[in-house]
Amino acid sequence: MSSRREVCIVCHASHKAQTVPGTGLIWGRPLTAAIFKTYSSKTLKASVGQPSASSKFCLSCHDGTIAVDRFGSNQGGMAFISGSAKLGTDLSRVHPVSFVYDDALAGAVKHLKLPSVEPSGFGSAIAKDLLRNGKVECVSCHEPHNKTSNAAMLRRGLGEAGLCRICHKAMPPTSGFSHAGKCGDCHSLH
Amino acid sequence: MNIKSCLTKALPFVLLAAAPGLVLFGAGIRSTSHDFSGRSWNSSREVCVVCHTPHSAKPSASLLWNRDMTSAVFTLYQSPTINHTPGQPDGASKLCLSCHDGTIAIDRFGSRTGGTAYVGWTNLRTDLTDDHPVSFVYDSAMAAAAKTLKDPAVANSGLGGTISQDMLRDGKLQCVSCHNPHDNTNYFFLRKSNAGSALCLTCHNL
């Protein structure tokens, strides 16, 4: 697929990359033009729009619309993502992305930590380490280079005090339910 | 995959493997695309003179530079995750850009003015938002802040010394961190082969 046997080039070009204002990353691939069905729920306070460029970087392979082997001047188009890695264009059952997560939202939601001050566990505050232009994006939870060696390239594992609890406080018991244990026992992220 | 694009990309490597001694891809500047000795506008038939001169060099640059400097104002690389404050290209990067931004003719060197020969497919233009960032200090503090960068004062460049010693100029990352304009052995004038993205992974700890 990459006739030059390079790793980074499938996503990053050194020059003549996509110019995505405010996002950079010398992105060497076309961006998906799909219109996504976004997450919604009765309790959601954040306003979730169409995926921003940061998440579109991931979706441009993972929505299944653009071939993995189409990058740089390579107009290939044979290798598409498949299986559980293919999210499609319906994101209504995926953890919401591309919404502003600021202290005002945390104040409104109550069980969210203040992103400007609460530590991410990665050296600085949640906002600095995990948000992109102030928003939750795919890369808030995933580290696409597999630096962490966690399953699904997650920034942190899904144990009891795991990934979810970086931003979500421990949940109080609700209607007789203790709300203890791993979040993933009841909630699915994708 | 498109066979033609596959072939044109792979061909230089096939040739390189088949004929390691081939002049076109050997070490040194001769017969590379930076050897302008055969161009009709170069009556001296010299190689170095298009960029350097032993005397009467341009005062605006070191390295006995024999060329006018670009006066373009560049649009700079930006992203929410960078740790440096972007600044206009300086040092050796400005030397490269004085041909590769497409504003100054290649045949404008020494006392020549004007010129008609410009870079072609290698025109990076004055919009650098789509290029790897250059002309910023890359030091141990940046590596510590970024977490995904190697410490340039310690990490091996694979070229004999550390990243700082071999790839930075006055502590800064420049075009010449990745490129050696005199040697096309590694194709694209790269300082080292980028097979397996070895060049990128010299600095990026991923």
Short mmCIF file of C-alpha atoms in Angstrom, two decimals:
data_model
loop_
_atom_site.label_atom_id
_atom_site.label_comp_id
_atom_site.label_asym_id
_atom_site.label_seq_id
_atom_site.Cartn_x
_atom_site.Cartn_y
_atom_site.Cartn_z
CA MET A 1 0.00 0.00 0.00
CA SER A 2 2.75 2.45 0.94
CA SER A 3 5.30 1.65 -1.75
CA ARG A 4 7.91 3.65 0.16
CA ARG A 5 7.44 1.49 3.26
CA GLU A 6 6.82 4.53 5.44
CA VAL A 7 4.55 4.69 8.45
CA CYS A 8 3.61 8.34 9.03
CA ILE A 9 2.99 9.21 5.38
CA VAL A 10 -0.38 7.44 5.25
CA CYS A 11 -1.68 10.22 7.53
CA HIS A 12 0.94 13.02 7.62
CA ALA A 13 2.65 14.63 4.61
CA SER A 14 5.80 16.67 5.15
CA HIS A 15 4.62 19.23 2.61
CA LYS A 16 1.57 20.06 0.49
CA ALA A 17 -0.71 18.66 3.14
CA GLN A 18 -4.38 19.56 3.64
CA THR A 19 -4.66 22.99 5.18
CA VAL A 20 -7.27 22.69 7.87
CA PRO A 21 -7.45 26.06 9.63
CA GLY A 22 -6.81 25.81 13.36
CA THR A 23 -6.02 22.11 13.21
CA GLY A 24 -2.82 21.69 11.23
CA LEU A 25 -1.10 18.30 11.58
CA ILE A 26 0.16 18.40 7.97
CA TRP A 27 -2.71 16.05 7.16
CA GLY A 28 -1.97 14.06 4.03
CA ARG A 29 -5.42 12.62 3.33
CA PRO A 30 -8.74 13.80 1.91
CA LEU A 31 -11.39 14.65 4.49
CA THR A 32 -14.73 12.90 4.53
CA ALA A 33 -17.64 14.85 3.06
CA ALA A 34 -20.26 12.71 4.79
CA ILE A 35 -23.10 14.28 6.79
CA PHE A 36 -23.17 12.46 10.09
CA LYS A 37 -26.08 11.59 12.31
CA THR A 38 -24.89 12.94 15.64
CA TYR A 39 -25.50 11.87 19.22
CA SER A 40 -28.52 13.23 21.07
CA SER A 41 -30.31 12.44 24.33
CA LYS A 42 -32.88 14.00 26.66
CA THR A 43 -30.26 14.81 29.29
CA LEU A 44 -27.51 16.09 27.01
CA LYS A 45 -26.52 19.71 27.80
CA ALA A 46 -23.69 20.05 25.30
CA SER A 47 -24.48 21.14 21.77
CA VAL A 48 -23.12 18.52 19.45
CA GLY A 49 -22.55 19.62 15.86
CA GLN A 50 -21.11 17.89 12.83
CA PRO A 51 -17.66 16.44 13.57
CA SER A 52 -14.91 19.06 13.49
CA ALA A 53 -11.71 18.55 11.52
CA SER A 54 -9.91 16.81 14.36
CA SER A 55 -12.49 14.03 14.54
CA LYS A 56 -12.94 14.05 10.77
CA PHE A 57 -9.30 13.01 10.51
CA CYS A 58 -10.26 9.73 12.18
CA LEU A 59 -13.63 9.45 10.48
CA SER A 60 -12.09 9.85 7.05
CA CYS A 61 -11.04 6.23 7.39
CA HIS A 62 -13.44 5.02 10.05
CA ASP A 63 -16.70 6.13 8.42
CA GLY A 64 -15.84 3.77 5.60
CA THR A 65 -16.30 6.37 2.84
CA ILE A 66 -12.62 6.95 1.94
CA ALA A 67 -10.17 4.20 1.14
CA VAL A 68 -7.27 3.79 3.55
CA ASP A 69 -4.85 3.68 0.61
CA ARG A 70 -5.83 7.15 -0.64
CA PHE A 71 -3.20 9.59 0.64
CA GLY A 72 -0.80 12.15 -0.79
CA SER A 73 -0.77 11.81 -4.55
CA ASN A 74 -1.84 8.20 -4.18
CA GLN A 75 -5.31 7.98 -5.67
CA GLY A 76 -5.73 4.37 -4.58
CA GLY A 77 -9.12 3.22 -3.49
CA MET A 78 -9.19 -0.46 -2.78
CA ALA A 79 -8.56 -0.88 0.93
CA PHE A 80 -11.58 0.19 2.96
CA ILE A 81 -11.97 -0.21 6.69
CA SER A 82 -14.35 -2.96 7.76
CA GLY A 83 -15.59 -4.87 10.76
CA SER A 84 -16.01 -3.21 14.14
CA ALA A 85 -13.50 -0.48 13.21
CA LYS A 86 -16.01 0.85 10.69
CA LEU A 87 -18.31 3.27 12.52
CA GLY A 88 -20.23 4.38 9.43
CA THR A 89 -21.87 7.80 9.30
CA ASP A 90 -24.40 7.17 12.10
CA LEU A 91 -22.73 8.44 15.25
CA SER A 92 -25.92 8.49 17.31
CA ARG A 93 -24.74 5.48 19.30
CA VAL A 94 -21.18 6.67 19.76
CA HIS A 95 -19.95 8.81 22.68
CA PRO A 96 -20.59 12.41 21.48
CA VAL A 97 -17.65 14.28 19.93
CA SER A 98 -16.96 17.79 18.63
CA PHE A 99 -18.69 19.74 21.38
CA VAL A 100 -17.29 22.45 23.62
CA TYR A 101 -16.42 21.11 27.07
CA ASP A 102 -15.77 24.10 29.29
CA ASP A 103 -16.28 24.98 32.93
CA ALA A 104 -19.77 26.32 32.15
CA LEU A 105 -20.82 22.93 30.78
CA ALA A 106 -19.28 21.22 33.80
CA GLY A 107 -21.25 23.56 36.06
CA ALA A 108 -24.48 22.77 34.23
CA VAL A 109 -23.99 19.01 34.16
CA LYS A 110 -22.73 18.71 37.78
CA HIS A 111 -21.08 15.29 37.43
CA LEU A 112 -18.45 16.63 35.02
CA LYS A 113 -15.09 17.87 36.29
CA LEU A 114 -13.89 21.41 35.58
CA PRO A 115 -11.69 20.97 32.49
CA SER A 116 -9.64 24.13 33.06
CA VAL A 117 -8.29 22.98 36.42
CA GLU A 118 -8.87 19.27 37.04
CA PRO A 119 -5.77 17.21 36.18
CA SER A 120 -6.00 14.83 33.25
CA GLY A 121 -3.41 12.49 34.68
CA PHE A 122 -1.20 13.27 31.70
CA GLY A 123 0.72 16.16 33.22
CA SER A 124 -1.65 19.08 32.89
CA ALA A 125 -5.35 19.99 33.02
CA ILE A 126 -8.03 18.16 31.04
CA ALA A 127 -8.47 21.15 28.70
CA LYS A 128 -4.78 21.34 27.84
CA ASP A 129 -4.09 17.65 27.44
CA LEU A 130 -7.29 16.17 26.12
CA LEU A 131 -9.35 18.84 24.35
CA ARG A 132 -8.69 20.24 20.88
CA ASN A 133 -9.71 23.87 20.41
CA GLY A 134 -11.74 23.42 23.58
CA LYS A 135 -13.71 20.47 22.30
CA VAL A 136 -13.98 16.78 23.04
CA GLU A 137 -12.81 14.92 19.95
CA CYS A 138 -11.96 11.29 19.16
CA VAL A 139 -8.38 11.98 20.27
CA SER A 140 -9.59 13.03 23.74
CA CYS A 141 -9.96 9.32 24.48
CA HIS A 142 -7.82 7.68 21.81
CA GLU A 143 -4.08 8.06 21.19
CA PRO A 144 -3.83 7.13 17.51
CA HIS A 145 -0.14 6.17 17.66
CA ASN A 146 -0.74 3.52 20.31
CA LYS A 147 1.64 5.19 22.76
CA THR A 148 -0.32 3.66 25.62
CA SER A 149 -0.64 0.06 24.36
CA ASN A 150 -4.16 0.00 25.80
CA ALA A 151 -6.94 -1.86 24.01
CA ALA A 152 -8.49 0.26 21.24
CA MET A 153 -5.55 2.69 21.57
CA LEU A 154 -7.34 4.28 24.50
CA ARG A 155 -5.45 6.89 26.48
CA ARG A 156 -6.32 4.97 29.61
CA GLY A 157 -7.90 1.56 30.27
CA LEU A 158 -11.58 1.16 31.14
CA GLY A 159 -11.09 -0.10 34.70
CA GLU A 160 -13.02 1.22 37.67
CA ALA A 161 -11.10 4.51 37.97
CA GLY A 162 -10.32 4.44 34.27
CA LEU A 163 -10.76 6.57 31.20
CA CYS A 164 -14.35 7.75 31.83
CA ARG A 165 -13.47 9.00 35.28
CA ILE A 166 -10.88 11.45 33.92
CA CYS A 167 -13.80 13.77 33.06
CA HIS A 168 -16.81 12.21 34.79
CA LYS A 169 -16.97 12.36 38.60
CA ALA A 170 -18.02 9.30 40.55
CA MET A 171 -21.77 9.09 40.04
CA PRO A 172 -24.05 9.43 43.05
CA PRO A 173 -26.53 6.61 43.66
CA THR A 174 -29.74 7.22 41.68
CA SER A 175 -33.24 5.80 42.41
CA GLY A 176 -31.96 3.06 44.66
CA PHE A 177 -29.15 2.11 42.23
CA SER A 178 -25.65 2.30 43.72
CA HIS A 179 -24.02 3.48 40.44
CA ALA A 180 -20.75 1.84 41.45
CA GLY A 181 -18.43 -0.36 39.39
CA LYS A 182 -17.08 0.04 35.88
CA CYS A 183 -19.00 2.44 33.66
CA GLY A 184 -18.62 -0.03 30.83
CA ASP A 185 -20.67 -2.63 32.70
CA CYS A 186 -23.77 -0.69 31.62
CA HIS A 187 -22.70 1.93 29.07
CA SER A 188 -21.26 1.17 25.70
CA LEU A 189 -19.05 3.80 24.07
CA HIS A 190 -19.62 2.81 20.45
CA MET B 1 -4.05 0.92 -6.71
CA ASN B 2 -3.12 3.11 -9.65
CA ILE B 3 -0.21 1.23 -11.22
CA LYS B 4 1.38 4.32 -12.73
CA SER B 5 1.60 6.26 -9.48
CA CYS B 6 2.84 3.13 -7.78
CA LEU B 7 5.57 2.73 -10.40
CA THR B 8 6.73 6.34 -10.41
CA LYS B 9 7.03 6.24 -6.65
CA ALA B 10 8.80 2.89 -6.52
CA LEU B 11 11.02 3.35 -9.56
CA PRO B 12 13.82 5.38 -7.96
CA PHE B 13 14.13 2.73 -5.30
CA VAL B 14 14.21 -0.06 -7.83
CA LEU B 15 16.98 1.77 -9.67
CA LEU B 16 18.78 2.49 -6.44
CA ALA B 17 18.69 -1.15 -5.47
CA ALA B 18 19.74 -2.34 -8.92
CA ALA B 19 22.54 0.14 -9.47
CA PRO B 20 23.93 1.54 -6.24
CA GLY B 21 26.75 3.29 -8.09
CA LEU B 22 24.41 5.16 -10.41
CA VAL B 23 25.66 8.76 -10.58
CA LEU B 24 22.17 10.20 -10.44
CA PHE B 25 21.56 8.83 -6.97
CA GLY B 26 25.10 8.69 -5.61
CA ALA B 27 26.42 10.79 -2.75
CA GLY B 28 27.21 14.42 -3.43
CA ILE B 29 25.50 17.26 -5.22
CA ARG B 30 26.60 16.46 -8.78
CA SER B 31 23.77 15.39 -11.07
CA THR B 32 21.13 16.04 -8.43
CA SER B 33 18.36 18.56 -9.02
CA HIS B 34 20.53 21.09 -7.11
CA ASP B 35 23.29 20.78 -9.73
CA PHE B 36 22.56 23.66 -12.07
CA SER B 37 25.89 23.46 -13.89
CA GLY B 38 24.23 22.28 -17.09
CA ARG B 39 21.53 24.93 -17.26
CA SER B 40 21.66 27.27 -20.24
CA TRP B 41 21.59 30.32 -17.96
CA ASN B 42 24.68 29.15 -16.02
CA SER B 43 27.52 30.22 -18.32
CA SER B 44 30.17 29.54 -15.66
CA ARG B 45 29.18 25.84 -15.62
CA GLU B 46 29.85 25.87 -11.88
CA VAL B 47 27.76 24.06 -9.30
CA CYS B 48 28.24 25.94 -6.05
CA VAL B 49 28.01 29.46 -7.46
CA VAL B 50 24.25 29.37 -7.78
CA CYS B 51 24.08 29.31 -3.96
CA HIS B 52 27.55 30.19 -2.58
CA THR B 53 30.39 32.47 -3.58
CA PRO B 54 33.89 32.67 -2.11
CA HIS B 55 33.82 36.48 -2.28
CA SER B 56 31.33 39.34 -2.24
CA ALA B 57 28.66 37.22 -0.62
CA LYS B 58 25.29 38.75 0.25
CA PRO B 59 25.49 40.45 3.64
CA SER B 60 22.01 39.24 4.62
CA ALA B 61 23.09 35.63 5.26
CA SER B 62 26.09 33.61 6.38
CA LEU B 63 27.46 30.59 4.46
CA LEU B 64 28.88 32.92 1.78
CA TRP B 65 25.39 33.04 0.36
CA ASN B 66 25.23 34.28 -3.20
CA ARG B 67 21.51 34.85 -3.53
CA ASP B 68 18.89 37.45 -2.73
CA MET B 69 16.66 36.53 0.17
CA THR B 70 12.94 36.18 -0.16
CA SER B 71 11.03 39.08 1.34
CA ALA B 72 7.77 37.17 1.45
CA VAL B 73 5.65 37.17 4.59
CA PHE B 74 4.78 33.53 5.18
CA THR B 75 1.57 32.08 6.56
CA LEU B 76 2.74 29.82 9.36
CA TYR B 77 1.85 26.34 10.56
CA GLN B 78 -0.69 26.35 13.38
CA SER B 79 -2.31 23.64 15.49
CA PRO B 80 -3.83 23.38 18.97
CA THR B 81 -1.18 20.91 20.09
CA ILE B 82 2.08 22.68 19.25
CA ASN B 83 4.33 23.92 22.03
CA HIS B 84 6.25 26.54 20.08
CA THR B 85 5.17 30.03 19.11
CA PRO B 86 5.26 30.14 15.32
CA GLY B 87 7.63 32.72 13.83
CA GLN B 88 8.70 33.74 10.33
CA PRO B 89 11.27 31.42 8.68
CA ASP B 90 14.88 32.34 9.46
CA GLY B 91 18.37 30.86 9.19
CA ALA B 92 18.90 28.08 6.66
CA SER B 93 15.15 27.73 6.05
CA LYS B 94 15.07 31.15 4.52
CA LEU B 95 17.87 30.11 2.16
CA CYS B 96 15.81 27.19 0.87
CA LEU B 97 12.67 29.26 0.65
CA SER B 98 14.48 31.85 -1.43
CA CYS B 99 14.02 29.37 -4.26
CA HIS B 100 11.27 27.11 -2.97
CA ASP B 101 8.67 29.77 -2.19
CA GLY B 102 8.54 30.47 -5.91
CA THR B 103 9.12 34.22 -5.55
CA ILE B 104 12.80 34.41 -6.61
CA ALA B 105 14.12 32.95 -9.85
CA ILE B 106 16.76 30.20 -9.59
CA ASP B 107 18.90 32.04 -12.14
CA ARG B 108 18.99 35.17 -10.00
CA PHE B 109 22.32 34.82 -8.18
CA GLY B 110 25.47 36.86 -7.76
CA SER B 111 24.99 40.22 -9.44
CA ARG B 112 22.14 38.97 -11.66
CA THR B 113 18.74 40.50 -11.30
CA GLY B 114 15.35 39.34 -12.53
CA GLY B 115 15.66 35.84 -13.93
CA THR B 116 13.18 33.56 -15.63
CA ALA B 117 13.73 30.02 -14.27
CA TYR B 118 11.59 29.19 -11.24
CA VAL B 119 11.12 26.02 -9.20
CA GLY B 120 8.37 23.83 -10.61
CA TRP B 121 6.79 20.93 -8.74
CA THR B 122 8.80 21.80 -5.64
CA ASN B 123 7.14 25.20 -5.15
CA LEU B 124 6.05 25.24 -1.51
CA ARG B 125 4.58 28.74 -1.98
CA THR B 126 4.45 31.28 0.82
CA ASP B 127 1.69 29.39 2.60
CA LEU B 128 3.50 27.11 5.06
CA THR B 129 0.36 25.98 6.88
CA ASP B 130 0.57 22.72 4.93
CA ASP B 131 4.26 22.08 5.72
CA HIS B 132 6.10 20.64 8.72
CA PRO B 133 6.79 23.61 11.05
CA VAL B 134 10.31 25.14 10.91
CA SER B 135 12.37 27.93 12.50
CA PHE B 136 11.58 27.36 16.16
CA VAL B 137 13.67 26.31 19.15
CA TYR B 138 13.51 22.57 19.83
CA ASP B 139 15.06 21.92 23.23
CA SER B 140 14.80 19.63 26.24
CA ALA B 141 12.05 21.79 27.76
CA MET B 142 9.90 21.40 24.67
CA ALA B 143 10.45 17.65 24.68
CA ALA B 144 9.38 17.47 28.32
CA ALA B 145 6.26 19.54 27.64
CA ALA B 146 5.26 17.66 24.49
CA LYS B 147 5.92 14.16 25.90
CA THR B 148 5.93 12.70 22.39
CA LEU B 149 9.24 14.28 21.36
CA LYS B 150 12.70 12.96 22.15
CA ASP B 151 15.10 15.13 24.13
CA PRO B 152 17.29 16.62 21.38
CA ALA B 153 20.25 17.13 23.73
CA VAL B 154 20.36 13.42 24.54
CA ALA B 155 18.68 11.43 21.78
CA ASN B 156 20.82 9.91 19.06
CA SER B 157 20.27 11.30 15.57
CA GLY B 158 21.67 8.20 13.90
CA LEU B 159 24.06 10.54 12.08
CA GLY B 160 26.91 10.38 14.59
CA GLY B 161 25.82 12.62 17.44
CA THR B 162 22.68 13.91 19.10
CA ILE B 163 19.70 15.53 17.38
CA SER B 164 20.89 18.94 18.59
CA GLN B 165 24.37 18.45 17.19
CA ASP B 166 23.44 16.98 13.82
CA MET B 167 20.00 18.30 12.96
CA LEU B 168 19.45 21.64 14.66
CA ARG B 169 20.97 25.01 13.74
CA ASP B 170 21.40 27.43 16.68
CA GLY B 171 19.07 25.13 18.58
CA LYS B 172 16.33 25.50 15.98
CA LEU B 173 14.57 23.05 13.77
CA GLN B 174 15.00 24.15 10.13
CA CYS B 175 14.53 22.70 6.67
CA VAL B 176 18.07 21.34 6.93
CA SER B 177 17.08 19.29 10.01
CA CYS B 178 15.50 16.89 7.55
CA HIS B 179 17.24 17.84 4.31
CA ASN B 180 20.85 17.99 3.20
CA PRO B 181 20.84 20.16 0.06
CA HIS B 182 24.13 18.66 -1.16
CA ASP B 183 23.27 14.97 -1.04
CA ASN B 184 20.38 13.13 -2.64
CA THR B 185 21.45 9.61 -1.64
CA ASN B 186 18.29 9.19 0.39
CA TYR B 187 16.05 10.77 -2.25
CA PHE B 188 14.30 14.13 -1.67
CA PHE B 189 17.68 15.32 -0.28
CA LEU B 190 16.72 13.67 3.02
CA ARG B 191 19.35 13.64 5.74
CA LYS B 192 18.64 9.97 6.40
CA SER B 193 16.45 7.34 4.83
CA ASN B 194 12.81 7.58 5.77
CA ALA B 195 12.10 3.88 5.29
CA GLY B 196 9.90 2.80 8.16
CA SER B 197 9.60 6.55 8.81
CA ALA B 198 13.02 6.41 10.47
CA LEU B 199 13.55 10.13 9.84
CA CYS B 200 10.31 11.13 11.59
CA LEU B 201 10.94 8.72 14.44
CA THR B 202 14.36 10.24 15.07
CA CYS B 203 12.62 13.10 16.87
CA HIS B 204 9.06 11.91 17.42
CA ASN B 205 8.75 9.39 20.23
CA LEU B 206 5.68 7.52 18.99
#
